Coordinates of N, CA, C and O in Angstrom, one line a residue:
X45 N -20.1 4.9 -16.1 CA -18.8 4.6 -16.8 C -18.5 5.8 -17.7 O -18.6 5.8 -19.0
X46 N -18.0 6.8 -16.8 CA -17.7 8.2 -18.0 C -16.3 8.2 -17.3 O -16.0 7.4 -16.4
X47 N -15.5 9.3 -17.8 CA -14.3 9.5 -17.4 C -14.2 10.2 -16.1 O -13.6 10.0 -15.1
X48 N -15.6 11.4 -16.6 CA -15.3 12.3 -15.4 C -15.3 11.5 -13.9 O -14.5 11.5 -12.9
X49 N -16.7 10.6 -14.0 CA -16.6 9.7 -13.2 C -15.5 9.1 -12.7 O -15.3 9.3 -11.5
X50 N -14.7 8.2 -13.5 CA -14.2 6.9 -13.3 C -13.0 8.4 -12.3 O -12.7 8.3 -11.1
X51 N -12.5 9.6 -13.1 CA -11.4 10.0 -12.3 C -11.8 10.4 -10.8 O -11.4 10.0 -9.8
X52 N -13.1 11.5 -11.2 CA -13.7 11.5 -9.8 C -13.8 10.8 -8.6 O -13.8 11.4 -7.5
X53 N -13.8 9.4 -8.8 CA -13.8 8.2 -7.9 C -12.5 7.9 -7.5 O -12.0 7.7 -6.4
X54 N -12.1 7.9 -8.8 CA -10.6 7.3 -8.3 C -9.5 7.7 -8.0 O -8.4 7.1 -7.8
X55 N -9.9 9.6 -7.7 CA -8.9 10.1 -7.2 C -9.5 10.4 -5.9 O -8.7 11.2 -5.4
X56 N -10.3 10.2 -5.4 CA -11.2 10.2 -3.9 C -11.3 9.0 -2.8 O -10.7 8.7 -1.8
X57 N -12.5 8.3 -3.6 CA -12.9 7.0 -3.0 C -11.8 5.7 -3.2 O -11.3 5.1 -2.3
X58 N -11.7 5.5 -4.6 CA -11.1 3.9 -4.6 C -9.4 4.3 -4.9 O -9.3 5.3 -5.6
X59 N -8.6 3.9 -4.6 CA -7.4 3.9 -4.8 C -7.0 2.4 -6.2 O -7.8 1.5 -6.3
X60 N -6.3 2.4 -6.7 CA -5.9 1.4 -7.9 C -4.4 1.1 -7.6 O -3.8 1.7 -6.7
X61 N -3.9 0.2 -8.5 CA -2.3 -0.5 -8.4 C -1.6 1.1 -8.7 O -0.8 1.7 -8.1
X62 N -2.3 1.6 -9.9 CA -1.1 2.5 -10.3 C -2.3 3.4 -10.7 O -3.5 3.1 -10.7
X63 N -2.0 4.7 -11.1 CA -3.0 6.3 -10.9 C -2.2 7.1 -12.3 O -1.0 7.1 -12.7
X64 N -3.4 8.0 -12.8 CA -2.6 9.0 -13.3 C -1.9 10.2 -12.3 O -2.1 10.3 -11.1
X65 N -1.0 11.0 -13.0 CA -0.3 11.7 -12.1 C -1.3 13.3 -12.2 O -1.6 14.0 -13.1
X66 N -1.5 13.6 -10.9 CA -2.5 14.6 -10.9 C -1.2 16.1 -11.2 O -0.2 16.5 -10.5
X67 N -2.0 16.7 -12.5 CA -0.8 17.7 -13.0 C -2.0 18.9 -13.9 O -2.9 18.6 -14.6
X68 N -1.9 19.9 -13.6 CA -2.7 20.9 -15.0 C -1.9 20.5 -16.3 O -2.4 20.7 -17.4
X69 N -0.5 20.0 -16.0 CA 0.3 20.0 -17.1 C -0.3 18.9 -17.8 O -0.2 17.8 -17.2
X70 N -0.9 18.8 -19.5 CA -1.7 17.8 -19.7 C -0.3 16.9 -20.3 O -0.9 16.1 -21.0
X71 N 0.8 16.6 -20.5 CA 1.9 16.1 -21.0 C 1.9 15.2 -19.6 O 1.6 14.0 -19.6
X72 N 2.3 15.8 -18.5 CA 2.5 14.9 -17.3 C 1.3 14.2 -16.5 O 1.1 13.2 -15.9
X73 N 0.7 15.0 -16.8 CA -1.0 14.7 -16.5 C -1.3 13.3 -17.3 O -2.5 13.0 -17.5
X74 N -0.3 12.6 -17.8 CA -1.3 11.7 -18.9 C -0.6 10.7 -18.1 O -1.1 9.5 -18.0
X75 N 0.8 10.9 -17.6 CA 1.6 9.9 -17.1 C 1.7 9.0 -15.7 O 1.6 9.7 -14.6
X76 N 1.8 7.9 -15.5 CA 2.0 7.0 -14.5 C 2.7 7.4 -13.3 O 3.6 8.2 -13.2
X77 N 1.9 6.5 -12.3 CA 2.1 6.8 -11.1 C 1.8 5.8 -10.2 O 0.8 5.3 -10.5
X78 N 2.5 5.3 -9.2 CA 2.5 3.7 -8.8 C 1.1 4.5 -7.1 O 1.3 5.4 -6.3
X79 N 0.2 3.8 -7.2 CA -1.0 4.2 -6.0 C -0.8 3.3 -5.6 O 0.3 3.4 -5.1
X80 N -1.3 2.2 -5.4 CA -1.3 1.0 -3.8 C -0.4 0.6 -4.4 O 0.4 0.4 -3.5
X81 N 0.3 0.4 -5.4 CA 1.5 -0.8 -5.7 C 3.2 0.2 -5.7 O 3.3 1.3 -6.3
X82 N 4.2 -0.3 -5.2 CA 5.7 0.1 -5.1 C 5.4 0.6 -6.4 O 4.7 1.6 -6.3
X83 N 5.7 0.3 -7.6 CA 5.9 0.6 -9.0 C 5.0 1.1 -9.9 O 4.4 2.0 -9.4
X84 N 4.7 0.9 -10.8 CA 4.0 1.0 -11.9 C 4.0 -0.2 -12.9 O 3.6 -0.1 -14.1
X85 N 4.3 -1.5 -12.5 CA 4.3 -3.0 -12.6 C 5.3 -3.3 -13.6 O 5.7 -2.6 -14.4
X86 N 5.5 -4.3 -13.4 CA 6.7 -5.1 -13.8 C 6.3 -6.2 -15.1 O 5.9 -7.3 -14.7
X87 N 6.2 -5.9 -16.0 CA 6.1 -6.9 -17.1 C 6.5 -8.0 -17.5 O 7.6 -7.6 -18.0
X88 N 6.4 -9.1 -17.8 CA 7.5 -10.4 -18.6 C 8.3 -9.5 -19.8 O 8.2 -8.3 -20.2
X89 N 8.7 -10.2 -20.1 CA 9.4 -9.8 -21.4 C 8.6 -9.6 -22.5 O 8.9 -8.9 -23.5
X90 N 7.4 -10.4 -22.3 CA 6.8 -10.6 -23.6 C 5.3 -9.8 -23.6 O 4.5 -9.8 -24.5
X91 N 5.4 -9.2 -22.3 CA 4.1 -8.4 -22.4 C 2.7 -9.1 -21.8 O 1.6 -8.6 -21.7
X92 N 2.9 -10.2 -21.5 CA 1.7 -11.0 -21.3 C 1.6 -11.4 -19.7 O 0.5 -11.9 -19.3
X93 N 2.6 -11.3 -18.8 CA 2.4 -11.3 -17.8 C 2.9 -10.2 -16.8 O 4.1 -10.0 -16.9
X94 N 1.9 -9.3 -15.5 CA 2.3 -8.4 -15.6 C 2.1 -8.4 -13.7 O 1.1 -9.1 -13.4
X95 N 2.7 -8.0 -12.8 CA 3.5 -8.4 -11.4 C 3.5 -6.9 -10.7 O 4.4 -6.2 -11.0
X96 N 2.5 -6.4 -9.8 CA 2.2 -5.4 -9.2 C 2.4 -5.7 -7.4 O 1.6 -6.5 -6.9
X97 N 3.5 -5.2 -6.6 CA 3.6 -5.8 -5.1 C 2.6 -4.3 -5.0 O 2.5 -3.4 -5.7
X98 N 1.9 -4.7 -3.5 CA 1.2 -3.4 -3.0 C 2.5 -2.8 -1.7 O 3.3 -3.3 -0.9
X99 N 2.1 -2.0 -2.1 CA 3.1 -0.7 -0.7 C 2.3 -0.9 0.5 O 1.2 -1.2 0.6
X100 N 3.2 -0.6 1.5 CA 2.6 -1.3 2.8 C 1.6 0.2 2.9 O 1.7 1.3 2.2
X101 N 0.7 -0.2 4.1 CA -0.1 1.4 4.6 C -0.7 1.4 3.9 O -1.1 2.5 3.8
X102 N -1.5 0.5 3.0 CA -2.5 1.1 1.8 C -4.0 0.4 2.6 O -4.1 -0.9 2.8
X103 N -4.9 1.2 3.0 CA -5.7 0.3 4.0 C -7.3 0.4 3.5 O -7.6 1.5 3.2
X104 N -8.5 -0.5 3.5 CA -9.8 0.1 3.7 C -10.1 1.3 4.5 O -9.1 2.0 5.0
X105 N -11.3 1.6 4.6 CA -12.2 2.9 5.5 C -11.8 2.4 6.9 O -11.8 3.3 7.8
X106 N -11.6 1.3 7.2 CA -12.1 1.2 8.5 C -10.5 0.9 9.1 O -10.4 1.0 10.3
X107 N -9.3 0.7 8.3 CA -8.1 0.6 9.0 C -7.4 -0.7 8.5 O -6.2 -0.9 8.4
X108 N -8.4 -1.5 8.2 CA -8.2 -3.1 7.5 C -6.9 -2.9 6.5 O -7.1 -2.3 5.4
X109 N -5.9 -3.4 6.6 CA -4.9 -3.8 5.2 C -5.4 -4.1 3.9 O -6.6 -4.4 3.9
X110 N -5.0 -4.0 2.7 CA -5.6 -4.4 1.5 C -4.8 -5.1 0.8 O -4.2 -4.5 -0.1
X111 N -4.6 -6.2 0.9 CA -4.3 -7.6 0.3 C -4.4 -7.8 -1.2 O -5.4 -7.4 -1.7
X112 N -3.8 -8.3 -1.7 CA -3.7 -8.9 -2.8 C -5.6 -9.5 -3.3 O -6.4 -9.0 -4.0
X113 N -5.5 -10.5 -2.6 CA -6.6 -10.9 -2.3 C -7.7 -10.2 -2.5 O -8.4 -10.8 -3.3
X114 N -8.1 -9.2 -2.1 CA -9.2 -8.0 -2.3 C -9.0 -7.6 -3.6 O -10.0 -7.7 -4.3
X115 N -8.0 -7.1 -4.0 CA -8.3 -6.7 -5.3 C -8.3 -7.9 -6.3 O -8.5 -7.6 -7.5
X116 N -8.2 -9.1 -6.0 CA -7.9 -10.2 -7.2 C -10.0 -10.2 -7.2 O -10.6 -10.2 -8.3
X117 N -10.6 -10.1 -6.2 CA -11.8 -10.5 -5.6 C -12.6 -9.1 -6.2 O -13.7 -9.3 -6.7
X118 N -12.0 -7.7 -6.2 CA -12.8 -6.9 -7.0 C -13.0 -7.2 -8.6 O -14.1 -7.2 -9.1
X119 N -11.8 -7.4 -9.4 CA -11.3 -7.8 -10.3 C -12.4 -8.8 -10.9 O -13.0 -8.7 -11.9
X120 N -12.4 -10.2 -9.6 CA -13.6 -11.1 -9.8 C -15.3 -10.7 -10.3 O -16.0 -11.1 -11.2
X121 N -15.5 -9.6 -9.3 CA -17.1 -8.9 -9.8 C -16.9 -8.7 -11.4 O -17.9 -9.1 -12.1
X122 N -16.2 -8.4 -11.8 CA -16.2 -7.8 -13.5 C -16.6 -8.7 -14.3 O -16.8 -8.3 -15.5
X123 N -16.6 -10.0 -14.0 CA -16.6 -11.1 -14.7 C -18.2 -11.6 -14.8 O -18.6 -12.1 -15.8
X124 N -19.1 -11.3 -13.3 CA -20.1 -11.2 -13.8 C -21.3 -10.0 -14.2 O -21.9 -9.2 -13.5
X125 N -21.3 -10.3 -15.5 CA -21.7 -10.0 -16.0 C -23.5 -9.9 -16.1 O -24.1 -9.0 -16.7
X126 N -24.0 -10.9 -15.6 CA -25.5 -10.6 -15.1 C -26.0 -9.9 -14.2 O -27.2 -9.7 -14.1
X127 N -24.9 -9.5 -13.3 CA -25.3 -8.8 -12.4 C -24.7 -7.4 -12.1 O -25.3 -6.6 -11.5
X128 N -23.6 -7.2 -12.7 CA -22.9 -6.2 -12.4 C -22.8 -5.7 -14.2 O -22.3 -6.3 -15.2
X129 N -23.3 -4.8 -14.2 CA -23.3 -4.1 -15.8 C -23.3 -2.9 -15.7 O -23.7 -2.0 -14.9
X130 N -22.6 -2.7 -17.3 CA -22.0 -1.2 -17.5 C -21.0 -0.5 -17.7 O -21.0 0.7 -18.2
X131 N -19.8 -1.6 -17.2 CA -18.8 -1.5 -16.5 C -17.8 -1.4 -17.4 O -18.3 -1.0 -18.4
X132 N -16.7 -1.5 -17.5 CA -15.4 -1.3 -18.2 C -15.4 -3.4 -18.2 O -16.0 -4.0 -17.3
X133 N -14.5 -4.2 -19.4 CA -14.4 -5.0 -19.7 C -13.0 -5.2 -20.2 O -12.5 -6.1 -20.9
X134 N -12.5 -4.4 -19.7 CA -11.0 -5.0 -19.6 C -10.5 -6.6 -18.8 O -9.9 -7.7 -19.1
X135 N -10.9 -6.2 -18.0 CA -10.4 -7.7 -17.7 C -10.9 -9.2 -17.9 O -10.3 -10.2 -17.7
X136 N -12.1 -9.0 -18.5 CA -12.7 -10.3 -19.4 C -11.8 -10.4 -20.7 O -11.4 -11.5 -21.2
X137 N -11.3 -9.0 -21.3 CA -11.1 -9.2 -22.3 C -9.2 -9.9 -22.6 O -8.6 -10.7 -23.3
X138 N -8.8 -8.9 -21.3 CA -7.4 -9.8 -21.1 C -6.8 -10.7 -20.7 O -5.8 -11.3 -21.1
X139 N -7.3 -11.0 -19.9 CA -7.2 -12.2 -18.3 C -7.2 -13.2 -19.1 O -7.9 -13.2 -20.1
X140 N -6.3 -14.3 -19.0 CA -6.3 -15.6 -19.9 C -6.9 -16.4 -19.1 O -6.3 -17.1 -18.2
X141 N -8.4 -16.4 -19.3 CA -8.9 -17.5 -18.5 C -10.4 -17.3 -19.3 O -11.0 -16.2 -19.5
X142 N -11.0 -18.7 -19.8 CA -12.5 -18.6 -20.5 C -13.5 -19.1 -19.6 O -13.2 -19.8 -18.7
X143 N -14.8 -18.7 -20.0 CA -15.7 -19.7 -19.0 C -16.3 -18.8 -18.1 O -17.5 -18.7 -18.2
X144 N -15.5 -18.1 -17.0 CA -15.0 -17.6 -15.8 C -16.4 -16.7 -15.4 O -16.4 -15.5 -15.8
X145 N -17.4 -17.1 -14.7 CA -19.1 -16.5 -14.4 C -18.7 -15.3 -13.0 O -19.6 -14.6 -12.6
X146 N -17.6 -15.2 -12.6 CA -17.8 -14.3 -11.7 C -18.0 -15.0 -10.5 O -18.1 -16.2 -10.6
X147 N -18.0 -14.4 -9.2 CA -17.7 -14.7 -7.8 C -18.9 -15.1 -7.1 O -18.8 -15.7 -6.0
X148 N -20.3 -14.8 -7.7 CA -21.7 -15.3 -7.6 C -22.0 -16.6 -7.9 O -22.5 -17.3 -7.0
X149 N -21.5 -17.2 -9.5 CA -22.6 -17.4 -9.6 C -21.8 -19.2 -8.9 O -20.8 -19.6 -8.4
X150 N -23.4 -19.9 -9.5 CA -23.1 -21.2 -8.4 C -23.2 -22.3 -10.0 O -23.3 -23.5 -9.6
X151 N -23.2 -22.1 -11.5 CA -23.1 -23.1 -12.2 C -21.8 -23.9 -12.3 O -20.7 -23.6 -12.7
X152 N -22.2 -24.9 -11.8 CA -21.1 -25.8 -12.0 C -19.8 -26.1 -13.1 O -19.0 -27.0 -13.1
X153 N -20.0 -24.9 -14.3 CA -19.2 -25.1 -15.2 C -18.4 -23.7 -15.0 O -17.7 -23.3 -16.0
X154 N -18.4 -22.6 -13.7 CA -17.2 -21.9 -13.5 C -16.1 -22.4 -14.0 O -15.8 -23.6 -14.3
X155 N -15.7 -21.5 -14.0 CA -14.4 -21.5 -14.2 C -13.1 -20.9 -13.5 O -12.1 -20.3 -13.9
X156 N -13.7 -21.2 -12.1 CA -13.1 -20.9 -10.8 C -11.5 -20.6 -10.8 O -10.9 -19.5 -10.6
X157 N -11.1 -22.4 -11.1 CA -9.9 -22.8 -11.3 C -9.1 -22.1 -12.2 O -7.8 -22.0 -12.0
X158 N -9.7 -21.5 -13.4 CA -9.1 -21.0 -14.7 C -8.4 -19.3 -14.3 O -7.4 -18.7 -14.6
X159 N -9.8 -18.8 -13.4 CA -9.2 -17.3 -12.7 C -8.3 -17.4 -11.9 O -7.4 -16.6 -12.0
X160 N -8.3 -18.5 -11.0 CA -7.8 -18.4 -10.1 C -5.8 -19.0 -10.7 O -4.8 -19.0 -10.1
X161 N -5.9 -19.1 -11.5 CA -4.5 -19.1 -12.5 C -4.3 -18.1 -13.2 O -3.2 -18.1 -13.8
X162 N -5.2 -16.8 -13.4 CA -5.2 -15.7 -14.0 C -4.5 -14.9 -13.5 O -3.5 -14.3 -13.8
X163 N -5.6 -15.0 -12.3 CA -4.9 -13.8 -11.0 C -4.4 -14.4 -9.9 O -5.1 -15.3 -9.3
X164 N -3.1 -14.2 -9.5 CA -2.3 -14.6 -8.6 C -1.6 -14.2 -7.6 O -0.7 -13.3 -7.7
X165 N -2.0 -14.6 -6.4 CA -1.5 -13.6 -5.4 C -0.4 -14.3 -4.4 O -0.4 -15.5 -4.0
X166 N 0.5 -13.4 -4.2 CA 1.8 -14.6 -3.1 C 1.6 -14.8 -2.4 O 0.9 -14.0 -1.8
X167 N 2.0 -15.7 -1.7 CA 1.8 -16.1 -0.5 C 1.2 -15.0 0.8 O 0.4 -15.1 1.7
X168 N 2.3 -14.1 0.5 CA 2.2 -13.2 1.9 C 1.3 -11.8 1.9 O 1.4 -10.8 2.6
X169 N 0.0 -12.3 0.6 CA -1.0 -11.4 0.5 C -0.1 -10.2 -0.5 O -1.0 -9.5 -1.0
X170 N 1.0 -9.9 -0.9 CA 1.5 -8.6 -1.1 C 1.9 -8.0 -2.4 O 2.2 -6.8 -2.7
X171 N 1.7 -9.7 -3.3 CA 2.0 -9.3 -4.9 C 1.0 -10.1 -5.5 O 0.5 -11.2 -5.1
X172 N 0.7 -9.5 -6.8 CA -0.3 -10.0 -7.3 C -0.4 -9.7 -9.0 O -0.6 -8.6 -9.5
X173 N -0.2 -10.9 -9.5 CA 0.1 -11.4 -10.7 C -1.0 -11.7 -11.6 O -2.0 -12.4 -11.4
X174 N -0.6 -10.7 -12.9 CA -2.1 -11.0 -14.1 C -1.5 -11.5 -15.2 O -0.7 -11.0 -16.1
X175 N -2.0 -12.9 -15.1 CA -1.8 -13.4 -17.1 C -2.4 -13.4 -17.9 O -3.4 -14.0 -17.9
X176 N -1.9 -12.6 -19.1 CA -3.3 -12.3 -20.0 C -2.9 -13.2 -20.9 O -2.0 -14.0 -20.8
X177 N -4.1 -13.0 -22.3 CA -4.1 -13.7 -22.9 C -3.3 -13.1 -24.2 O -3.6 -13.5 -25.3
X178 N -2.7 -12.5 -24.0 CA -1.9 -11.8 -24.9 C -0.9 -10.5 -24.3 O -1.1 -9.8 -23.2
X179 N 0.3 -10.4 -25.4 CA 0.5 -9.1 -24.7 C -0.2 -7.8 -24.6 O -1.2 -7.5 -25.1
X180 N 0.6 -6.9 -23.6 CA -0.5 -6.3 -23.2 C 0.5 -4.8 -23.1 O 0.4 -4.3 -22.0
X181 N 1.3 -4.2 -24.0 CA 2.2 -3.4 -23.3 C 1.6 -2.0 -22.5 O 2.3 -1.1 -22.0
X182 N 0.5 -2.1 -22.5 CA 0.2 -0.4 -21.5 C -0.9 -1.6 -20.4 O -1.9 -1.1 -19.8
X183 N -0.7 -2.5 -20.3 CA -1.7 -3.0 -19.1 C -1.6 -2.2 -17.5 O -2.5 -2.1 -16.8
X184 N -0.4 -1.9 -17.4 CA -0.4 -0.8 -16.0 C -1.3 1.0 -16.5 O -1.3 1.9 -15.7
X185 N -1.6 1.0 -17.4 CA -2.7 2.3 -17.7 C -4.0 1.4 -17.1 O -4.9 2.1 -16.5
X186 N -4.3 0.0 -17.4 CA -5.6 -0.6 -17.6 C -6.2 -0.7 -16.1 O -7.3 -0.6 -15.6
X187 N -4.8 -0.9 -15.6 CA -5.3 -1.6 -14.1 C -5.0 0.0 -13.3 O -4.3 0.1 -12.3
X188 N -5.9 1.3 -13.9 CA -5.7 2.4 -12.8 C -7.6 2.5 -13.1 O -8.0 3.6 -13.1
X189 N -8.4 1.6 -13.4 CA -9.7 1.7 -14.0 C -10.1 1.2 -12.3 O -9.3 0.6 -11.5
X190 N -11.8 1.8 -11.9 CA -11.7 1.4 -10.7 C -12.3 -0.2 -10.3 O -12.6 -0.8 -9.3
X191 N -12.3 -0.4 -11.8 CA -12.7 -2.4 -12.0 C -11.3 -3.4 -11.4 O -11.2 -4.6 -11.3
X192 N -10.2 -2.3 -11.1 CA -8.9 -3.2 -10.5 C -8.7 -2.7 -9.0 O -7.7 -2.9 -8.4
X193 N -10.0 -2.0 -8.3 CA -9.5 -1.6 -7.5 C -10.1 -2.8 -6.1 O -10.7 -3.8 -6.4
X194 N -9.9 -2.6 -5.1 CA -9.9 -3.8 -3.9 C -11.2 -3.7 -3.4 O -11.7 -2.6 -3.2
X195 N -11.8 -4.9 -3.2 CA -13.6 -5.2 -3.0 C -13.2 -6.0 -1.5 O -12.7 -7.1 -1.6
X196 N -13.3 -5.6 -0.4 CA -13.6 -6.7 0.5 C -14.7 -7.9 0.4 O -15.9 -7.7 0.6
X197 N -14.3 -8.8 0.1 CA -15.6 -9.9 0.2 C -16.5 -9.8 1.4 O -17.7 -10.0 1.4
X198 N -15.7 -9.4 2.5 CA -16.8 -9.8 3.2 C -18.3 -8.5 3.1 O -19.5 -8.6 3.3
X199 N -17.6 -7.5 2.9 CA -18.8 -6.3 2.6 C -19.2 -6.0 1.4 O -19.8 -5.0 1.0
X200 N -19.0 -7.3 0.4 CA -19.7 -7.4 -1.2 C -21.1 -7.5 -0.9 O -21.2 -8.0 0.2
X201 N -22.3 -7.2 -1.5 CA -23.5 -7.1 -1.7 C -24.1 -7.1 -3.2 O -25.2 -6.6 -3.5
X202 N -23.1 -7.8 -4.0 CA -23.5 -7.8 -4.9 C -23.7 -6.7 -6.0 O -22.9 -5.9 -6.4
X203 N -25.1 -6.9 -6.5 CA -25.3 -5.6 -7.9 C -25.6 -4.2 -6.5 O -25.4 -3.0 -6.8
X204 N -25.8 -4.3 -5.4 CA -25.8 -2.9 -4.3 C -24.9 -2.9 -3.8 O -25.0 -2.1 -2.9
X205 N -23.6 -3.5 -4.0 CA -22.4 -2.5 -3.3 C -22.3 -1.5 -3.6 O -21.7 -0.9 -2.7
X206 N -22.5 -0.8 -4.6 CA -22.6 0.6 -5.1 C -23.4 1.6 -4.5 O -23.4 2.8 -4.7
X207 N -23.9 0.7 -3.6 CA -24.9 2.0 -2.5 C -24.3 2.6 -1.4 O -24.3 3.8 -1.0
X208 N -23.4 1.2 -0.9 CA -22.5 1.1 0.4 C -20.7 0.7 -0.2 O -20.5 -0.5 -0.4
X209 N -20.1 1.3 -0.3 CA -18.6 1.0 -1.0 C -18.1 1.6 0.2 O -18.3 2.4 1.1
X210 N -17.0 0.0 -0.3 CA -16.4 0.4 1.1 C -14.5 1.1 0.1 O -13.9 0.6 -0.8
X211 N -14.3 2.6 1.0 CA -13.4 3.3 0.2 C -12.1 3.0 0.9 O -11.8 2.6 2.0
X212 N -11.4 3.4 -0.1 CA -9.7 2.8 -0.2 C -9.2 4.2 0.1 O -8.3 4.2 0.9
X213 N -9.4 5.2 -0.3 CA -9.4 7.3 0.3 C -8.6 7.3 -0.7 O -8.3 6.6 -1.7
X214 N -8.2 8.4 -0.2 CA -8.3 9.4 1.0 C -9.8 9.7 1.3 O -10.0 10.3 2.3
X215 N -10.7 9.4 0.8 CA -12.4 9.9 1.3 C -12.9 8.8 1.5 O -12.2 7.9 1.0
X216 N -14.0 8.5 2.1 CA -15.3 7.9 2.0 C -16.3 8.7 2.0 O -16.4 9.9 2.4
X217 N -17.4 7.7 1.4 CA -18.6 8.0 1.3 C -19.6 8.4 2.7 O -20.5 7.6 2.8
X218 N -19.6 9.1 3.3 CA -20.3 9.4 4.7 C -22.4 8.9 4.5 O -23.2 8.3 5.2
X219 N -22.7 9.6 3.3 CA -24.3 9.9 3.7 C -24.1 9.6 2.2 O -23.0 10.0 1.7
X220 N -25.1 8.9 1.2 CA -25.6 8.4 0.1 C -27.4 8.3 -0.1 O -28.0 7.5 0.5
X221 N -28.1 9.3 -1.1 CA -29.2 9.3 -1.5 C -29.1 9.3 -3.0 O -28.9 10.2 -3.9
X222 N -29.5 7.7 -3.0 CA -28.7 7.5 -4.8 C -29.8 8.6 -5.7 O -31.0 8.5 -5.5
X223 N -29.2 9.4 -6.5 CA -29.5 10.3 -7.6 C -29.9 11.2 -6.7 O -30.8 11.8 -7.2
X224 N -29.6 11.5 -5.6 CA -29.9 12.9 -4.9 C -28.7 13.6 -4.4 O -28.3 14.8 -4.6
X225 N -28.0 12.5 -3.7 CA -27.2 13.5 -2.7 C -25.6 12.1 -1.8 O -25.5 11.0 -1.2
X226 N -24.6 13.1 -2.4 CA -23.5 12.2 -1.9 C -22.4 12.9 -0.8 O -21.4 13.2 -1.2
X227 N -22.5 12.9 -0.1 CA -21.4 13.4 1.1 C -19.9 12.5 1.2 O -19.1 12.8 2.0

């Protein structure tokens, strides 16, 4: 969880709703840019609810679409916190929803229902809605972190997805020897 990192990644492997704009110029360089989503998101009036559609063509490694759904479900990992650490805490800290153990765990006092009112996706997989718990006016800077970016459930592995990530590109990951060697 360093910068050089998080840009590294996320101007390679994971794609996000919205990106900085890649510039030498450090004035434009600091400024927004809509990546899987049409815009740079749409706010309520009051700052606390914030409405991202994804642009069509935005796909996994393997050709698969990326849904609403995926990123509501990457979004989900952040939440646990026993298993997944280190990480950026933005979205525990904004997301209007308490309780909320993450996509693991199996205690009956989730708070399933509470996320699942947080993060909201439309019907047709294609927009996807965050209510925080306050306003939030730079929340489209927050969601370019790669904790908003799209997790297929079905190739989660938990605290080792990080061995095997499945990438949003322009690159993937080809050959991985953790702390040796990354292609």
């Amino acid at each position: 969880y360093t910068g050089e990192d998080l840009a590294r990644f996320s101007g390679t492997i994971f794609r996000t709703l919205t990106a900085f704009k890649y510039s030498s110029d450090n004035a434009e360089g600091t400024s927004l840019t809509p990546d899987m989503a049409t815009d740079t998101g749409r706010p309520s009036e009051d700052g606390a609810v914030w409405e991202f559609t994804i642009r069509d063509g935005v796909t996994f490694q393997d050709g698969t679409a990326v849904g609403c759904k995926d990123i509501k479900y990457g979004v989900s990992r952040t939440f646990a916190t026993d298993l997944i650490t280190n990480g950026p805490a933005y979205a525990i800290s904004m997301l209007d929803v308490e309780g909320y153990l993450g996509p693991y765990s199996e205690d009956p006092k989730n708070n399933v229902e509470g996320f699942d009112q947080a993060v909201v996706c439309s019907a047709d997989d294609k927009t996807i809605t965050f209510n925080l718990n306050r306003s939030v006016a730079d929340f489209n800077y927050t969601v370019t972190l790669p904790a908003f970016s799209p997790v297929p459930q079905a190739s989660d592995t938990g605290e080792k997805y990080d061995d095997a990530v499945v990438a949003t590109g322009p690159y993937k990951i080809s050959e991985y020897t953790k702390g040796q060697k990354m292609t």
